[in-house]
Coordinates of C-alpha atoms and ligand atoms in Angstrom, one line a residue:
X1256 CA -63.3 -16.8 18.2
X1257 CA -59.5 -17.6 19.3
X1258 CA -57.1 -14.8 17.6
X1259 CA -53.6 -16.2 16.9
X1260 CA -50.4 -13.8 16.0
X1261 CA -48.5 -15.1 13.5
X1262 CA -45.0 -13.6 13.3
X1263 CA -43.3 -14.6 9.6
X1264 CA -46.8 -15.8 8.5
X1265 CA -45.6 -15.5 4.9
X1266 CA -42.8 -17.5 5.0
X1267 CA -43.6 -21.4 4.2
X1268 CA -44.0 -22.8 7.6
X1269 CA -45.8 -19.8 9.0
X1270 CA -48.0 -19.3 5.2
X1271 CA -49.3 -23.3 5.9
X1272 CA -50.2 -22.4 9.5
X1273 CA -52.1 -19.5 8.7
X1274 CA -54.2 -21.5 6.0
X1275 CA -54.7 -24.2 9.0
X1276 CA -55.6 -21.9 11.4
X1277 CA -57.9 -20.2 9.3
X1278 CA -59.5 -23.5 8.2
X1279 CA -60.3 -24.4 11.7
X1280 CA -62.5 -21.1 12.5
X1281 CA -59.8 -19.4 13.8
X1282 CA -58.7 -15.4 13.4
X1283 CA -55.0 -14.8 12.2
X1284 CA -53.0 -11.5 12.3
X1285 CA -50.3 -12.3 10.0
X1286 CA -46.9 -10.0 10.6
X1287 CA -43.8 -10.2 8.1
X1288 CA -41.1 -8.3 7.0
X1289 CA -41.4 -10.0 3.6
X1290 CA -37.2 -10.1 3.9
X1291 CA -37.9 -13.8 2.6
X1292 CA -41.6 -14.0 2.8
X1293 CA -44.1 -13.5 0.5
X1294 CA -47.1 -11.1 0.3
X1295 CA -49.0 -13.5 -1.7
X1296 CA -48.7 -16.4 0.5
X1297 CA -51.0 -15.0 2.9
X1298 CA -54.5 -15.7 2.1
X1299 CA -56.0 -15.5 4.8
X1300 CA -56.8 -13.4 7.8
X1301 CA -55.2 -9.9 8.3
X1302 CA -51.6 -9.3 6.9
X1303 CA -49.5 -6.2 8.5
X1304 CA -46.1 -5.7 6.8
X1305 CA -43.9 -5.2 9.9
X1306 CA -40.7 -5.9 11.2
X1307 CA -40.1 -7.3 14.9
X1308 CA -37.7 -4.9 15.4
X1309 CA -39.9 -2.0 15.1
X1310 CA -40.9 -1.9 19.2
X1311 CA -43.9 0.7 18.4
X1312 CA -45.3 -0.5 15.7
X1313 CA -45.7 -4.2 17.9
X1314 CA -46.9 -1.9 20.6
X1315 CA -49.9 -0.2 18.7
X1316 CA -50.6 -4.0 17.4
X1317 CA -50.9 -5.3 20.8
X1318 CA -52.6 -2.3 21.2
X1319 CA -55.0 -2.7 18.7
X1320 CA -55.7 -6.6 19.4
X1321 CA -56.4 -9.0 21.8
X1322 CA -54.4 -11.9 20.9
X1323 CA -54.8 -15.2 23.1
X1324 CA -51.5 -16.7 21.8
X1325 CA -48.8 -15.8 19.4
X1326 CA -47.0 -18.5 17.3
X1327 CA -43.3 -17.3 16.0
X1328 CA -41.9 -18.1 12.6
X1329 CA -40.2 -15.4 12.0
X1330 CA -35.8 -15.6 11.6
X1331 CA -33.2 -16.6 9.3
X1332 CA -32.7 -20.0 8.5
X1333 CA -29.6 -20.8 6.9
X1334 CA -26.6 -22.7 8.8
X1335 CA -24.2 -21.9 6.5
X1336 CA -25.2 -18.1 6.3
X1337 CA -25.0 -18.0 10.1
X1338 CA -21.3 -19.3 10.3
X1339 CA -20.4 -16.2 8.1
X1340 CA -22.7 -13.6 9.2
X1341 CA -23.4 -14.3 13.2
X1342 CA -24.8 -10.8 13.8
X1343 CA -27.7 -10.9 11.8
X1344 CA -28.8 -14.2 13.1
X1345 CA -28.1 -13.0 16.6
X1346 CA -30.6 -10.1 15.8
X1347 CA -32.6 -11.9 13.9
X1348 CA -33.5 -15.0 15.6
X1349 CA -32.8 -13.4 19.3
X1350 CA -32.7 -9.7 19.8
X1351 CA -36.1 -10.0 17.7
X1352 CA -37.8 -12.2 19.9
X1353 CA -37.3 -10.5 22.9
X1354 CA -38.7 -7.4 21.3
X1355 CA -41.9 -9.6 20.2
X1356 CA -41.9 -11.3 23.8
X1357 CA -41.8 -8.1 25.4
X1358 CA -44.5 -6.3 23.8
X1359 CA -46.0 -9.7 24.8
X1360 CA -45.4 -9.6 28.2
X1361 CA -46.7 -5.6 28.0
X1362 CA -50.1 -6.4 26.6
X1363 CA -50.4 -9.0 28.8
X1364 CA -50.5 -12.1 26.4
X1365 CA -48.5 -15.2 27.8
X1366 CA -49.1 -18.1 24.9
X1367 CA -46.4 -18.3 23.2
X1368 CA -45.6 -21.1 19.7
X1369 CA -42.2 -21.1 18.6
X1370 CA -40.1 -22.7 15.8
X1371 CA -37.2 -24.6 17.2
X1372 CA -34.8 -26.7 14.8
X1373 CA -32.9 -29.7 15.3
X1374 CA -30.2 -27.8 15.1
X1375 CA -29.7 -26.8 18.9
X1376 CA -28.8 -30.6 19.4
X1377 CA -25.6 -30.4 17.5
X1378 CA -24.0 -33.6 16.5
X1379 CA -25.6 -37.0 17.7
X1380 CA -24.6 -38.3 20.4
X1381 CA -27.2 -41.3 19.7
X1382 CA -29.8 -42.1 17.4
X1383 CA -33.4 -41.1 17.3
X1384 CA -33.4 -37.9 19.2
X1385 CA -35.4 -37.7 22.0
X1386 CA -35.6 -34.4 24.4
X1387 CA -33.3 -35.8 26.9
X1388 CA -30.5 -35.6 24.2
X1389 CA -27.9 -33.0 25.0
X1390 CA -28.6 -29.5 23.0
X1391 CA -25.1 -28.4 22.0
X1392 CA -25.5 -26.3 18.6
X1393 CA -23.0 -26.2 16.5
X1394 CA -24.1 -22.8 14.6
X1395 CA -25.0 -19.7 15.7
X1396 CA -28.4 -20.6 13.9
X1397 CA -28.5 -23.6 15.9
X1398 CA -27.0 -21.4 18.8
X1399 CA -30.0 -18.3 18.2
X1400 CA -32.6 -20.8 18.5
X1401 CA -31.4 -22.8 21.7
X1402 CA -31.2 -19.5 23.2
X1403 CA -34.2 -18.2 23.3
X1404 CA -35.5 -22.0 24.2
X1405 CA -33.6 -20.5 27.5
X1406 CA -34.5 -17.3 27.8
X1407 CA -38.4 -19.0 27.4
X1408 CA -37.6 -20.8 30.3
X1409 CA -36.8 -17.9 32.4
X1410 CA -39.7 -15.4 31.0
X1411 CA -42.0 -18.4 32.6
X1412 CA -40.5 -18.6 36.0
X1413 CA -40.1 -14.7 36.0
X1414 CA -43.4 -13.6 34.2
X1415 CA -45.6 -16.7 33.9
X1416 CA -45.3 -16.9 29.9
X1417 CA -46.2 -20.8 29.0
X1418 CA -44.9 -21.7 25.9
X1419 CA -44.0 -24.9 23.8
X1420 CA -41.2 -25.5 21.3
X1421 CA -41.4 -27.2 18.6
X1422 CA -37.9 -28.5 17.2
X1423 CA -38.6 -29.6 13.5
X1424 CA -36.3 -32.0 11.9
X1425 CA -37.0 -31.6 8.2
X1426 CA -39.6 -29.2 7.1
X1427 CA -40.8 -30.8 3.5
X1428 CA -43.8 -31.4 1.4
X1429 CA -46.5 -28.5 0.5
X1430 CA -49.7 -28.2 0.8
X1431 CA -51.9 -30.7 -0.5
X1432 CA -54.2 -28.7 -2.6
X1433 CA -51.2 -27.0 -3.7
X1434 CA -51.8 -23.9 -2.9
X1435 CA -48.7 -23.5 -0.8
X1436 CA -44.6 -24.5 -0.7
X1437 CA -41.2 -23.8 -0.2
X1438 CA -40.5 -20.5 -2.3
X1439 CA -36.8 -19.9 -0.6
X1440 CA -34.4 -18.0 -2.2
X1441 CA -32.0 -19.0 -2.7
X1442 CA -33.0 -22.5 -2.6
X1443 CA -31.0 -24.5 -0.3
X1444 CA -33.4 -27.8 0.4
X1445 CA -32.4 -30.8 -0.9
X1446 CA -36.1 -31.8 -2.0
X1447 CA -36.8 -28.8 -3.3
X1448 CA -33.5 -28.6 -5.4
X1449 CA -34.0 -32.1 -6.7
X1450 CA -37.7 -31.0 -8.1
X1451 CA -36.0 -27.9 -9.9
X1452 CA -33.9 -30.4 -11.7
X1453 CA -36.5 -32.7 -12.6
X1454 CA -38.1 -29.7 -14.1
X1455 CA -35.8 -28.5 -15.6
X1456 CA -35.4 -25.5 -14.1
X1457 CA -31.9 -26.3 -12.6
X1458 CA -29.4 -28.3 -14.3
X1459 CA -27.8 -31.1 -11.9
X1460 CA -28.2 -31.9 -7.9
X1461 CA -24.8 -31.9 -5.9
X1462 CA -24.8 -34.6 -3.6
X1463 CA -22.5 -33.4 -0.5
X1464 CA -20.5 -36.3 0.3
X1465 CA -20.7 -39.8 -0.5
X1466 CA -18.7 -40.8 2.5
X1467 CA -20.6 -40.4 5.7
X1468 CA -20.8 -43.5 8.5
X1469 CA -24.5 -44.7 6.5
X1470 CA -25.6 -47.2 4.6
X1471 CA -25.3 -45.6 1.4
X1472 CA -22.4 -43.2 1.9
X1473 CA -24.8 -40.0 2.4
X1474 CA -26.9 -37.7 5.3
X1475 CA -29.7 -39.4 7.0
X1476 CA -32.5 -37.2 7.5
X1477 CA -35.9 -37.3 9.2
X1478 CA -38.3 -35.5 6.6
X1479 CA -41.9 -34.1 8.0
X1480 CA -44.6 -32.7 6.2
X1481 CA -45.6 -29.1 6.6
X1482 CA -48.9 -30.1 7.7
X1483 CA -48.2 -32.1 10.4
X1484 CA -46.1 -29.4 11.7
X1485 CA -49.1 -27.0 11.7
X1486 CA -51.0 -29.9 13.4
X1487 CA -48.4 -30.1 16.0
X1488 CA -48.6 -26.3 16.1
X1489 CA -52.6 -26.8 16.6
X1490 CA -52.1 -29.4 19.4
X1491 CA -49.3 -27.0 21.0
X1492 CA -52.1 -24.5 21.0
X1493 CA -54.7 -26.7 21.8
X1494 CA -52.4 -27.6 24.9
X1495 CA -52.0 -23.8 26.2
X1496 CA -55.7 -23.2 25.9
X1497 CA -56.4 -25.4 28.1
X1498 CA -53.9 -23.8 30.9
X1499 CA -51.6 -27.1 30.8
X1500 CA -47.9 -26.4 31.4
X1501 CA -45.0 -25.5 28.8
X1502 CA -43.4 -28.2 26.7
X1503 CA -40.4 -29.1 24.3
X1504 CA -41.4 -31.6 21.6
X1505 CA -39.0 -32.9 18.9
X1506 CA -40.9 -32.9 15.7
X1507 CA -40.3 -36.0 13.3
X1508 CA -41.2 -39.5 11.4
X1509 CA -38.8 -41.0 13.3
X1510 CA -37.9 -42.6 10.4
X1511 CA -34.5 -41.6 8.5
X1512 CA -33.9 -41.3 4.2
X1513 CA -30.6 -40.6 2.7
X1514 CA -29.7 -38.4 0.0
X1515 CA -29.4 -41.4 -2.1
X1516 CA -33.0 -42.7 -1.3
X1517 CA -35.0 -39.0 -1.9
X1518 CA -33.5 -38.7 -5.2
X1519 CA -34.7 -42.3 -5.9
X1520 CA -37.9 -41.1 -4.7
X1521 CA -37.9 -37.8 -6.4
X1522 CA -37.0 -40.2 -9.8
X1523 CA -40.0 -42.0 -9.2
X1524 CA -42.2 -39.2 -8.1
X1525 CA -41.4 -37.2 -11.2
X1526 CA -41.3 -40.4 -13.5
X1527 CA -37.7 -39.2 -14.4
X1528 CA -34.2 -39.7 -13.8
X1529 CA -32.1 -36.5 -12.2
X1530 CA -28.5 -35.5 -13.3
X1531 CA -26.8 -35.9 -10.3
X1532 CA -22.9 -34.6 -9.5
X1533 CA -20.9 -36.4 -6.3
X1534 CA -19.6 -34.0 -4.5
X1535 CA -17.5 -32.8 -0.7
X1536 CA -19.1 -32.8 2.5
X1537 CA -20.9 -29.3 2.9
X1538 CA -19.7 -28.1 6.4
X1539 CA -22.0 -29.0 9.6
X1540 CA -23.9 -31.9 7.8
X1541 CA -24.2 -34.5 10.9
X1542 CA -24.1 -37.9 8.9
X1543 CA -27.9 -38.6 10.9
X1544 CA -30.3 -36.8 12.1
X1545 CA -33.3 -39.0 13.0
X1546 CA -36.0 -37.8 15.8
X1547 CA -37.6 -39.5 18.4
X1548 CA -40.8 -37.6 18.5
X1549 CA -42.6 -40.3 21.2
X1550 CA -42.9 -37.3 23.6
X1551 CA -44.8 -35.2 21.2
X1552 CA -47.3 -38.1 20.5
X1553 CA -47.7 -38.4 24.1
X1554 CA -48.0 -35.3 25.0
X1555 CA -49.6 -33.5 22.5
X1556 CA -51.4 -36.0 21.0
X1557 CA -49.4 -35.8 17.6
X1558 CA -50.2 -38.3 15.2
X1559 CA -48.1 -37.2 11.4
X1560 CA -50.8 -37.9 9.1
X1561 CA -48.4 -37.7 5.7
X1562 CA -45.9 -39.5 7.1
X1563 CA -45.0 -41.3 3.6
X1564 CA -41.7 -39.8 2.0
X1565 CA -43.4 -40.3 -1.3
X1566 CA -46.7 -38.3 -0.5
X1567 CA -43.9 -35.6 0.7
X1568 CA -42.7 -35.1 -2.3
X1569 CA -45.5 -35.5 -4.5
X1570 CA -47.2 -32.5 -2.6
X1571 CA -44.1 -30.5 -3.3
X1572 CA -44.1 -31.9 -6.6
X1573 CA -47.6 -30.3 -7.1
X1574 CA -47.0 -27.1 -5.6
X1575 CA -44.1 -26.3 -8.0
X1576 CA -45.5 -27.6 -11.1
X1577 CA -48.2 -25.1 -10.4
X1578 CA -46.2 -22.3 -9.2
X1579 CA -43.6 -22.3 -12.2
X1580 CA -45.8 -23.4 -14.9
X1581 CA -44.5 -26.6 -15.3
X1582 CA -45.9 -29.0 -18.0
X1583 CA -48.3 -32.0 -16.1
Ligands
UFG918 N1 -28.1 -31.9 0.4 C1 -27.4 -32.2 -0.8 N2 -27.4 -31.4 -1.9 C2 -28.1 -30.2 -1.9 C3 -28.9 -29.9 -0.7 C4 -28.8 -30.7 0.4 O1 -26.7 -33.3 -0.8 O2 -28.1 -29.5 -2.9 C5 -28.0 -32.8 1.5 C6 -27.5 -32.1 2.8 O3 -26.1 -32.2 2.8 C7 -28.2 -32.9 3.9 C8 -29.5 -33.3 3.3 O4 -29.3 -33.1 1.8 O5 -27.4 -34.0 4.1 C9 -30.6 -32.4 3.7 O6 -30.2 -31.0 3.5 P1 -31.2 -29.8 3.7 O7 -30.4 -28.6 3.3 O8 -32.5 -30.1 2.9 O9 -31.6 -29.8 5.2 P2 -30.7 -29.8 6.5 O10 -30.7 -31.2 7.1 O11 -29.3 -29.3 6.2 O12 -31.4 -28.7 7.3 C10 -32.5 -28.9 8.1 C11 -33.2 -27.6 8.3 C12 -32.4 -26.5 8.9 C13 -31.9 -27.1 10.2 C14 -31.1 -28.3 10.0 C15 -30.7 -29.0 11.3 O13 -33.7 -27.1 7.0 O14 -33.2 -25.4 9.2 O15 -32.0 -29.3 9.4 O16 -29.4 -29.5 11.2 F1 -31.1 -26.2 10.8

């Protein structure tokens, strides 16, 4: 039976992937810090509370386990947050993952999964986003993750360690028996914000800015569901199993909803109209961010199963229903 490491297992990428993973005969060692993850989350497999930055504790768990790949979910998230506080995100996102990489490298495991962002492209220079697209980040999140894309590259040609990156557009939905969902706090999401104020449990969405180069006036983005990323993430394993080479893949629909449209759909999801408050431009927004995933689908064989904005959201709708005791 394969083992997989799964660093920030109980965060809501890494908590779907462990519940895929696990559903698919395979052994997961979950480790989290729980900074932003949660305990309960995990439900399958082992769970070790640990931090990446605690060298000897990663050493005794390499120690203690043969792992045949490790998939990384692990680091801070926020672009905003990473503008004002650059050193955690720094540590975080890249000091971090050298420590995990090399306690890797030491025990002698070379598979290696990691969570890459749309982000490290920057702004557009054209529209859908394939890999050729230049990666200039505009953040130091955007920055952290781009980096260790490079330093990836160089642990391979130094030390033979295959991996594949996996640059998510937007992470959305939940878990279709609602098990699982976003749980962020604070909540920064727009889909997730929008179902708070359909129930209630927020007053009114901010829309930030009405006067980007679309359509309608808002952002363009490319919305994924959380279980085709952990599909993507079984392919991606699938893919170094089998001793076939490292790979970058953009992760998306290919298909682009403004703000405008996901609260329509969120209205009609939820069977209710949201209070909604027109607002500025929130800083680093590009107006479009749509990816061309054709390399992914090629190459891994990824086929989005819940590629519907409307299923999207009614999963999420689901999950928080259930998680905050919402009426049905
Ligand atoms: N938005 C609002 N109001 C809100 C929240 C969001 O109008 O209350 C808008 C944003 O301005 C943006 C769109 O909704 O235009 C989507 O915003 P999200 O915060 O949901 O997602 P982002 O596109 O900002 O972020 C995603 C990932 C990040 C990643 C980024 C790449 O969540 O991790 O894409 O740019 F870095």
């Amino acid at each position: 039976m394969k083992k997989v490491l799964i660093a920030g297992g109980a965060g809501y990428i890494g908590s779907h992937m462990v519940k895929w993973l696990s559903q698919r005969g395979l052994q997961t060692v979950t480790v989290d810090n729980l900074s932003s993850g949660h305990r309960d989350a995990v439900q399958f497999g082992e769970f070790i509370q640990l931090d990446l930055a605690d060298r000897d504790a990663l050493r005794a768990l390499f120690a203690s386990h043969h792992f045949d790949a490790v998939m990384h979910f692990a680091s801070s998230i926020q672009v905003g947050e990473s503008v004002q506080k650059p050193s955690l995100y720094y540590a975080n996102n890249v000091v971090n993952t050298l420590i995990l990489l090399d306690e890797m490298r030491a025990a002698g495991v070379n598979r290696f999964i990691f969570s890459s962002t749309a982000a490290t492209f920057g702004e557009p220079k054209y529209t859908p986003i394939d890999e050729k697209h230049p990666q200039q980040p505009l953040s130091p999140y955007g920055r952290s993750k781009l980096m260790v894309e490079q330093i990836l590259e160089d642990y391979e040609r130094a030390y033979g360690l295959r991996s594949v990156c996996l640059r998510y557009f937007n992470a959305a939905g939940a878990d279709p028996a609602a098990e699982l969902g976003e749980r962020h706090d604070p909540e920064t999401h727009l889909i997730p914000i929008a179902l708070e104020v359909a129930g209630d449990l927020r007053p009114q969405l901010s829309v930030f800015g009405t006067d980007y180069d679309t359509p309608d006036g808002t952002c363009i983005r490319d919305y994924v569901h959380i279980v085709d990323l952990c599909q993507a993430h079984g392919l991606a394993l699938d893919r170094l199993l089998d001793g076939k080479g490292s790979g970058r893949y953009n992760l998306g629909n290919g298909q682009g909803f403004s703000v405008r449209q996901v609260i329509g759909c969120v209205e009609q999801v939820c069977g209710r109209k949201l209070k909604v408050a027109y607002g500025d431009r929130r800083a680093g927004d590009p107006a479009v961010l749509v990816a061309d995933a054709t390399l992914a689908r090629q190459g891994l064989g990824w086929v989005p199963e819940y590629a519907d904005l409307g299923q999207i959201v009614s999963h999420a709708w689901a999950f928080m229903k259930r998680h905050r005791n919402l009426a049905a």
